[in-house]
Coordinates of N, CA and C and ligand atoms in Angstrom, one line a residue:
X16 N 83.3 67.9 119.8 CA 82.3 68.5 118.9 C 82.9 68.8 117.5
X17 N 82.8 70.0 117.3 CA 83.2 70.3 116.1 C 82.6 69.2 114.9
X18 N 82.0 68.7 114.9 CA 81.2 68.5 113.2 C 80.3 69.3 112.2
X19 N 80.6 68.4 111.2 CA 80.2 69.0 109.7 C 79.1 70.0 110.0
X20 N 78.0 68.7 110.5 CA 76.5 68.8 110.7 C 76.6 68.3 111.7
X21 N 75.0 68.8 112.3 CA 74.3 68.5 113.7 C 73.0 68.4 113.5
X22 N 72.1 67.7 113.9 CA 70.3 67.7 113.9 C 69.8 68.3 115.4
X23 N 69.3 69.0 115.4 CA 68.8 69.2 116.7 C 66.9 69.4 116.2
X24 N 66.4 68.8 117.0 CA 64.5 68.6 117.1 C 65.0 68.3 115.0
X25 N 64.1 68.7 114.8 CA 63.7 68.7 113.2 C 64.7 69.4 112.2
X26 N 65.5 69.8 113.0 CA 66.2 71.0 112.0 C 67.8 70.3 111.5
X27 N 68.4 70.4 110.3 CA 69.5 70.7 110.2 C 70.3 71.5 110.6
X28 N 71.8 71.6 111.0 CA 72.6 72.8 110.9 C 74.1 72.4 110.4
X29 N 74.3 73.1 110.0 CA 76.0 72.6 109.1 C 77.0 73.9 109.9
X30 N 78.3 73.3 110.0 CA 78.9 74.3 110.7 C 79.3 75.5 110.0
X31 N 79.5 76.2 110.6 CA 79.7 78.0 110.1 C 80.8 78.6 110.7
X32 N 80.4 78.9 111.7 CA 82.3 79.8 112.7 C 82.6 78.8 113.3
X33 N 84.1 78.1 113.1 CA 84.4 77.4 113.9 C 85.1 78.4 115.5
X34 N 85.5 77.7 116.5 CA 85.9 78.0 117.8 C 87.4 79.2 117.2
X35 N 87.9 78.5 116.3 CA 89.2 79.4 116.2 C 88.7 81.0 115.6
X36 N 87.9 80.9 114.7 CA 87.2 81.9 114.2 C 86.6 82.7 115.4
X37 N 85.7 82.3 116.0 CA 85.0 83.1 117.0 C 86.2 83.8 118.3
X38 N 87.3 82.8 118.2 CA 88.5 83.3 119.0 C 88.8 84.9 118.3
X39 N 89.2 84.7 117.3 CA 89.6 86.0 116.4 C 88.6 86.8 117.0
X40 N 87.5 86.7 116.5 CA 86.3 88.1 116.9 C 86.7 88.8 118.2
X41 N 86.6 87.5 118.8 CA 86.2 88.2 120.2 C 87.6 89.2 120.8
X42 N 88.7 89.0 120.6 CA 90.0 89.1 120.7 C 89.5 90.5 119.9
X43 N 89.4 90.6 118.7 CA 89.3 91.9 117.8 C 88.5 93.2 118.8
X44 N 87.4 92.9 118.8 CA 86.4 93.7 119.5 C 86.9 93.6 121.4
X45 N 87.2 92.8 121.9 CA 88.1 93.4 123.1 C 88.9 94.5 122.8
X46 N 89.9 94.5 121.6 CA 90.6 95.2 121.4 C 90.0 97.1 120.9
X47 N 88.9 97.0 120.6 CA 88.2 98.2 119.8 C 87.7 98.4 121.4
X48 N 87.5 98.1 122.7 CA 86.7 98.3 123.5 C 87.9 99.1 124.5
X49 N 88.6 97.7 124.3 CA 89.9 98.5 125.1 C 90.7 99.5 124.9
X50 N 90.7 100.3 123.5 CA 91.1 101.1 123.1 C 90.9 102.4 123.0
X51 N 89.4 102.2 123.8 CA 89.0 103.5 124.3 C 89.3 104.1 125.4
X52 N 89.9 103.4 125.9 CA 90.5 103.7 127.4 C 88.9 103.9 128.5
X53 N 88.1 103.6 128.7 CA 86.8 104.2 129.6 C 87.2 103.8 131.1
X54 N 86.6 104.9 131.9 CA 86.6 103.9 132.9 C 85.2 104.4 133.3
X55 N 84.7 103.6 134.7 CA 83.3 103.4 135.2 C 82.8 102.8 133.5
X56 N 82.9 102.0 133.8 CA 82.0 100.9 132.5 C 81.3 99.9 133.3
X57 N 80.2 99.9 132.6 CA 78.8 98.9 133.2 C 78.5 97.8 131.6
X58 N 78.9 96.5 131.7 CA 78.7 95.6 130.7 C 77.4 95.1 130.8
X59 N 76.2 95.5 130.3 CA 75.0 94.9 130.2 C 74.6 93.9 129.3
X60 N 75.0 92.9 129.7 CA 74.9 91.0 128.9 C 73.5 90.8 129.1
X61 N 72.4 90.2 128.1 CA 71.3 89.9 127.6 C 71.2 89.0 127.5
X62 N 71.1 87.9 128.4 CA 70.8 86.2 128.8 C 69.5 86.1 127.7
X63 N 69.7 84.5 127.3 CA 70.5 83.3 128.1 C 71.3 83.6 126.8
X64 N 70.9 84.0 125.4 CA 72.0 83.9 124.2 C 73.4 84.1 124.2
X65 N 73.7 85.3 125.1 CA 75.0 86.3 125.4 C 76.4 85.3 126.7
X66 N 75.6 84.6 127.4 CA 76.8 83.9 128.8 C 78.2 83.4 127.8
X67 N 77.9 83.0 126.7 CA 79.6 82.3 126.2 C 80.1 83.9 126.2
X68 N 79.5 84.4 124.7 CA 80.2 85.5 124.4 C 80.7 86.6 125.7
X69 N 80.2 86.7 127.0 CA 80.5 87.9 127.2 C 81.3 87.0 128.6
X70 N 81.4 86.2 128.5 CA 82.7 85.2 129.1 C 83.4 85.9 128.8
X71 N 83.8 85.4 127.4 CA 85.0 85.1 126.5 C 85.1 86.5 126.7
X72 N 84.6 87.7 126.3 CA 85.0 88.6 126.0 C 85.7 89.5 127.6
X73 N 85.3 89.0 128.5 CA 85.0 89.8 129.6 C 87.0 89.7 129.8
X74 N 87.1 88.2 129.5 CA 88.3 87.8 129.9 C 89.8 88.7 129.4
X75 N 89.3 89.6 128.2 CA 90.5 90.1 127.4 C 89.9 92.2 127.6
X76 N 89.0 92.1 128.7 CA 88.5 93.6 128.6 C 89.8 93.9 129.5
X77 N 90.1 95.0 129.5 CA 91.1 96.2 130.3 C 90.3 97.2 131.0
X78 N 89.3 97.7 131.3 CA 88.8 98.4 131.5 C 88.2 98.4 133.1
X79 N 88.1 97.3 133.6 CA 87.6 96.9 135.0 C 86.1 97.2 135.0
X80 N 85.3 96.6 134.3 CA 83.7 97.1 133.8 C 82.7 95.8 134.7
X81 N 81.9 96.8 135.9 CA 81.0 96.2 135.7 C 79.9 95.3 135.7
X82 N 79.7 94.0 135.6 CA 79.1 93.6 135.0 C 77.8 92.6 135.1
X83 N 76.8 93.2 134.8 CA 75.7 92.8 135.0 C 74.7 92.0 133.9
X84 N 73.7 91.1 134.7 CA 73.0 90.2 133.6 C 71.5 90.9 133.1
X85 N 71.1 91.0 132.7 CA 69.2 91.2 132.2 C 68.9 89.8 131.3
X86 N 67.6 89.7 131.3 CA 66.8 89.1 131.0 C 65.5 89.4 130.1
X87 N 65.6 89.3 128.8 CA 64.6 89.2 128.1 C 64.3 88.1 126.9
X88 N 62.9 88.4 126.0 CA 62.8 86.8 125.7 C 61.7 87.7 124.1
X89 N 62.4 87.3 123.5 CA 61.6 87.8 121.9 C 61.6 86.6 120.8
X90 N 62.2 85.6 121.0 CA 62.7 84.5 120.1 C 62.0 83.3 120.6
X91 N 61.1 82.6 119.9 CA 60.8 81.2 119.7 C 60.6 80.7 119.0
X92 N 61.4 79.3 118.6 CA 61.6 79.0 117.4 C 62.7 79.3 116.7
X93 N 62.4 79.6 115.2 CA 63.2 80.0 114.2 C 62.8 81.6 113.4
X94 N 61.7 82.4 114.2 CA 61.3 83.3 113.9 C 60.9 84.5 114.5
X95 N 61.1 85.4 114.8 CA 61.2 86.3 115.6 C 59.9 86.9 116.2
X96 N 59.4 86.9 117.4 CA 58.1 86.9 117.8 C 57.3 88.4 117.4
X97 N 58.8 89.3 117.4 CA 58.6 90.8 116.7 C 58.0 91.7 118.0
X98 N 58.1 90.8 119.2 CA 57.8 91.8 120.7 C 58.4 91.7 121.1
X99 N 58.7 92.2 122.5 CA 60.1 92.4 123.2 C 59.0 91.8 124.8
X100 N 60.2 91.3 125.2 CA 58.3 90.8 126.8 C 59.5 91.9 127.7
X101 N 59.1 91.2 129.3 CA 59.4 92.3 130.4 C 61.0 91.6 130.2
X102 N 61.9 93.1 131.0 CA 63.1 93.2 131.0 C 63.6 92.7 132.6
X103 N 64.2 91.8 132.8 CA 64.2 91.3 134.3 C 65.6 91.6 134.6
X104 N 66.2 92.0 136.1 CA 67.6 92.2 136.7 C 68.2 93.1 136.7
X105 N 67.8 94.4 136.1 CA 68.7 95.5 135.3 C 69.0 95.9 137.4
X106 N 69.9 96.5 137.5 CA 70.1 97.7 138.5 C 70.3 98.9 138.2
X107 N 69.5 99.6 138.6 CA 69.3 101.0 138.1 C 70.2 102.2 138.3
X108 N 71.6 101.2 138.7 CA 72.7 102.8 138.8 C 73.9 103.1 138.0
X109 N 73.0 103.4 136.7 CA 73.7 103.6 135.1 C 74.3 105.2 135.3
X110 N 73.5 106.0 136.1 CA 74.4 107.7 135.9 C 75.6 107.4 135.7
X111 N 76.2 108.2 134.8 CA 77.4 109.0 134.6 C 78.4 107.8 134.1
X112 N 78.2 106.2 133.7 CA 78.8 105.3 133.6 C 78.3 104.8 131.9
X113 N 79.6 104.0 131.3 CA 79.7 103.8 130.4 C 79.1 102.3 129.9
X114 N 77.7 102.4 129.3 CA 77.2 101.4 129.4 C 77.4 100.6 127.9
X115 N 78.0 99.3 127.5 CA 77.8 98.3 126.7 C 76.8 97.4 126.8
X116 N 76.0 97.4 125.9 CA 74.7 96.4 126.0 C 75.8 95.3 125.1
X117 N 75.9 93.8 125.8 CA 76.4 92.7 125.0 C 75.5 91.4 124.9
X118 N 75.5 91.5 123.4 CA 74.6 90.5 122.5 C 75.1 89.9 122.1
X119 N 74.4 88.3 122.0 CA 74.9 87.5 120.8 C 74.7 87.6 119.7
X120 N 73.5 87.7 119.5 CA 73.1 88.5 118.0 C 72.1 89.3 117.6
X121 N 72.2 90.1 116.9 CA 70.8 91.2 116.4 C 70.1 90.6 114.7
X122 N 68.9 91.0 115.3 CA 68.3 90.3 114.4 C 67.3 91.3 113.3
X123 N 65.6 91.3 114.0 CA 65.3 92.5 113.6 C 65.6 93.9 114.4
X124 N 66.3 93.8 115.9 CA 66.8 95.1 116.5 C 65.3 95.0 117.7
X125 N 64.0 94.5 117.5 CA 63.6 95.0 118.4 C 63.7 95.0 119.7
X126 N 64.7 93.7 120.4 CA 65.1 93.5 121.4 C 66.0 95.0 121.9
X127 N 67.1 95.1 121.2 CA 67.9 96.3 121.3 C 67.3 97.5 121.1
X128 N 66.4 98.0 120.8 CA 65.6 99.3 120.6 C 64.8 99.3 122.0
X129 N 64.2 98.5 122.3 CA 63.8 98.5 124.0 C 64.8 98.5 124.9
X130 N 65.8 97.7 124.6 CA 66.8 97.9 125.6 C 67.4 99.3 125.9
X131 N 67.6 99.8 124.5 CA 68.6 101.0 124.8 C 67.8 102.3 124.8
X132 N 66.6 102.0 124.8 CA 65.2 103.3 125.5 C 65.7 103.3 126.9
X133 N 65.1 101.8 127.4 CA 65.1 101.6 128.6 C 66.4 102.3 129.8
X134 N 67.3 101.7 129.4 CA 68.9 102.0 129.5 C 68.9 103.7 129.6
X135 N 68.8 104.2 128.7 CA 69.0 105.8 128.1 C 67.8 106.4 128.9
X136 N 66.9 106.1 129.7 CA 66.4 106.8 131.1 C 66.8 106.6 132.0
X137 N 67.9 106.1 132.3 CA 69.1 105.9 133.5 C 70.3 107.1 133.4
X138 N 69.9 107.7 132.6 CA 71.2 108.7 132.4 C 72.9 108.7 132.8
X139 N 72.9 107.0 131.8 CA 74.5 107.0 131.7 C 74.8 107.8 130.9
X140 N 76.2 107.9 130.9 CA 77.3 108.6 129.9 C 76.9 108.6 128.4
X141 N 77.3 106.7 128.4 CA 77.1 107.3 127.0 C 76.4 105.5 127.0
X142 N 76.0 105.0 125.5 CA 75.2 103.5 125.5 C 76.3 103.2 124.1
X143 N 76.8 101.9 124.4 CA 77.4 101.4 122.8 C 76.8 100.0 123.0
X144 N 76.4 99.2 121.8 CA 76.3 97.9 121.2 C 77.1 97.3 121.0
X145 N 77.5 96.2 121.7 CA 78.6 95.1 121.3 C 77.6 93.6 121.0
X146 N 77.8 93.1 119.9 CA 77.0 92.2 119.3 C 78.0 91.0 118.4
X147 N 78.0 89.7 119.0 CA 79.0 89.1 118.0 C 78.7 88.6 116.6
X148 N 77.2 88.7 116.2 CA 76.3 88.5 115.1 C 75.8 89.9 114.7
X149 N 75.6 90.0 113.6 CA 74.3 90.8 112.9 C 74.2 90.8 112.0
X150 N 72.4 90.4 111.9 CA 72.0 90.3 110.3 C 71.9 91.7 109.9
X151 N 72.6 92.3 108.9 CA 72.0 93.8 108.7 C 71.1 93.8 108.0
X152 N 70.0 92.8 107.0 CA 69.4 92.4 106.4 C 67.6 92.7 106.9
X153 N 68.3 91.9 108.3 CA 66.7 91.5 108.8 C 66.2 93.0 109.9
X154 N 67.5 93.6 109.7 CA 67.7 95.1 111.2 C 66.7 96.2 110.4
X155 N 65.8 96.2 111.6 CA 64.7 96.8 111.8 C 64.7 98.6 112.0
X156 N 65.9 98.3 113.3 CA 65.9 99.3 114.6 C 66.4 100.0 114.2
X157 N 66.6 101.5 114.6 CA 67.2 102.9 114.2 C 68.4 102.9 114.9
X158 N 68.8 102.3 116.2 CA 70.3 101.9 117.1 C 71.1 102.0 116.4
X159 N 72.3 102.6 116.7 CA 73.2 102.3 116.0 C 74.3 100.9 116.4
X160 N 74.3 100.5 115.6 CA 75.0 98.9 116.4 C 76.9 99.1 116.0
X161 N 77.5 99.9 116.9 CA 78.4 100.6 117.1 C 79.6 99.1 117.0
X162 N 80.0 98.2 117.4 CA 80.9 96.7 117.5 C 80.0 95.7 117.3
X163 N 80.7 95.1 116.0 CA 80.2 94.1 115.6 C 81.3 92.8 115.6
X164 N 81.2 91.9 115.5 CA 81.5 90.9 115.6 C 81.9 90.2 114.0
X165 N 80.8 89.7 113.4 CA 80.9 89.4 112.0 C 79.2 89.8 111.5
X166 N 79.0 90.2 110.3 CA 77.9 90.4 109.5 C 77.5 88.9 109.0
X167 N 76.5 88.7 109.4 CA 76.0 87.7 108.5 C 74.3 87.6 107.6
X168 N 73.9 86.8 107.1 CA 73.3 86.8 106.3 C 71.9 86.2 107.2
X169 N 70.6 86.3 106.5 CA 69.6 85.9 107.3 C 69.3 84.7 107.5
X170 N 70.4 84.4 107.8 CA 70.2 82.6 108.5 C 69.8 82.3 109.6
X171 N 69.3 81.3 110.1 CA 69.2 81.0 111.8 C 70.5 80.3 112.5
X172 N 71.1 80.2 113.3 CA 72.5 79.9 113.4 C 71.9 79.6 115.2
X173 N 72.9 78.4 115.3 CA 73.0 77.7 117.0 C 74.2 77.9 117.5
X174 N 74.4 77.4 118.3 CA 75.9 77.4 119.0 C 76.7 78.9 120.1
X175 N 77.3 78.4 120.9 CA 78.3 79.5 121.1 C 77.1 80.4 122.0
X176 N 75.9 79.6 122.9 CA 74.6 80.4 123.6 C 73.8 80.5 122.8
X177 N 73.9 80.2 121.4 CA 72.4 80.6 120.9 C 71.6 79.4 120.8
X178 N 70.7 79.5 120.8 CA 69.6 78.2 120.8 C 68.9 77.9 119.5
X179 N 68.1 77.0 119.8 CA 66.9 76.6 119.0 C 66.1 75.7 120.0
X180 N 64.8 76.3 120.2 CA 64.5 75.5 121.4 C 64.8 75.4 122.3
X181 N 66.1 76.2 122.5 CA 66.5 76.2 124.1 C 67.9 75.2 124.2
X182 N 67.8 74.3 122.8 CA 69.0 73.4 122.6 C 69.8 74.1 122.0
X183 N 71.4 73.4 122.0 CA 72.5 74.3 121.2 C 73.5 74.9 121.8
X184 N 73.0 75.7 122.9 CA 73.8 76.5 123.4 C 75.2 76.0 123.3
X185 N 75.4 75.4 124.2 CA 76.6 74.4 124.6 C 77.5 74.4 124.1
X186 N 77.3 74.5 122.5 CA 78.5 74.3 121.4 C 78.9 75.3 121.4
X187 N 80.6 74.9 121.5 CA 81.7 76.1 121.0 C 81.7 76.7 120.0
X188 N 81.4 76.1 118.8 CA 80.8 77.1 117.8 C 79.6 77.5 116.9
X189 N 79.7 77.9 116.1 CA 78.3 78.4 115.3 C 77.6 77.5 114.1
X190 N 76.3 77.3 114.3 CA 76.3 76.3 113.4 C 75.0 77.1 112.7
X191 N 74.6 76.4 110.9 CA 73.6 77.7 110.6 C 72.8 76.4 110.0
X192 N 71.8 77.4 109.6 CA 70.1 75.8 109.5 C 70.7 75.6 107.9
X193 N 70.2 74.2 107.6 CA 70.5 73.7 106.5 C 68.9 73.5 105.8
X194 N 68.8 75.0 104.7 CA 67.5 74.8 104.0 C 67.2 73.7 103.3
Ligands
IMP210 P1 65.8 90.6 117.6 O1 65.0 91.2 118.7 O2 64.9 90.1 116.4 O3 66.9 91.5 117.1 O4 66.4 89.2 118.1 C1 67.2 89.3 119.2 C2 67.4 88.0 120.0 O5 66.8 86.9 119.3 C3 68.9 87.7 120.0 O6 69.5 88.3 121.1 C4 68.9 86.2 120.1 O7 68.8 85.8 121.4 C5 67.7 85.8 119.3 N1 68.1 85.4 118.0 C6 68.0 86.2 116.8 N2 68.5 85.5 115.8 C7 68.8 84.3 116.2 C8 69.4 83.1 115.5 O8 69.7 83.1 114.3 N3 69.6 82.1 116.3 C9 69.3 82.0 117.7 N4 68.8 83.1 118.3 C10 68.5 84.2 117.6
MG211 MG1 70.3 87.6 122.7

């Protein structure tokens, strides 16, 4: 892979984070996680966008966390549907444990403002945000999005689990729409 450009359905995308870049992040923010020393940690990954990133990241955690999948769906298209639908797979035994919600990306936040209501009447310890994208631009939500990855701008961006149409994922890295 790795090219310039890509077409996927109708859209352009030109490349953005290559695989060595997205290496750095993830390596960075392991390290901010691991440096907290926690233990009883519960990693809540947010399918289908999140399976690369919280691979990769799971691989360099120290902490022995964990780790579970949910399921939710706010995104079709290239535009944000601005609802949050039903939350599928959570297990409900968050007490007294250190819960990471891990994202691929935040956008307007309303996905994560549900999540971490939801979450936060399970009466874990404590709730932090790990996210390898965020637009701060298009952020809606009152959350505090505690690990970030890289800031980016309000672009639509594929690759690395994120889609378009459900296409994209696949790619090692990040590719962003070419207006
Ligand atoms: P939010 O609820 O608007 O913050 O959007 C959250 C979800 O929409 C993310 O977890 C992604 O799965 C998806 N999403 C947001 N922005 C993008 C994008 O630029 N490309 C692909 N998916 C996105
Ligand atoms: Mg997501």
């Amino acid at each position: 892979m790795n090219k310039k450009q890509i077409a996927i359905f109708d859209k352009t995308f030109e490349l953005f984070i290559s695989s060595a870049e997205i290496n750095d992040i993830v390596i960075e923010l392991a390290q901010k996680i691991n440096a907290l020393k926690y233990s009883n940690v519960v990693f809540v990954s947010v399918l289908n966008g999140s399976f690369m990133f919280t691979s990769d990241l799971c691989k360099r955690i120290e902490c022995n966390p964990e780790i579970q999948f949910i399921k939710v769906a706010s995104y079709s298209g290239v535009h944000s549907q601005g609802k949050v639908q039903e939350l599928i797979g959570l297990k409900k035994d968050l007490q007294g444990k250190h819960v990471f919600i891990i994202e691929d990306i935040i956008d307007s936040g309303n996905t994560i403002e549900t999540l971490y209501e939801t979450l936060k009447a399970h009466y874990p310890s404590s709730i932090s945000v790990v996210t390898l994208l965020f637009k701060p631009s298009a952020y809606e939500a009152l959350v505090p999005i505690e690990f970030v990855g890289k800031n980016i701008q309000n672009d639509f961006v594929v690759g690395y689990g994120m889609d378009y149409n459900e296409l994209g994922r696949e790619l090692p890295e990040i590719y962003k729409i070419v207006n």
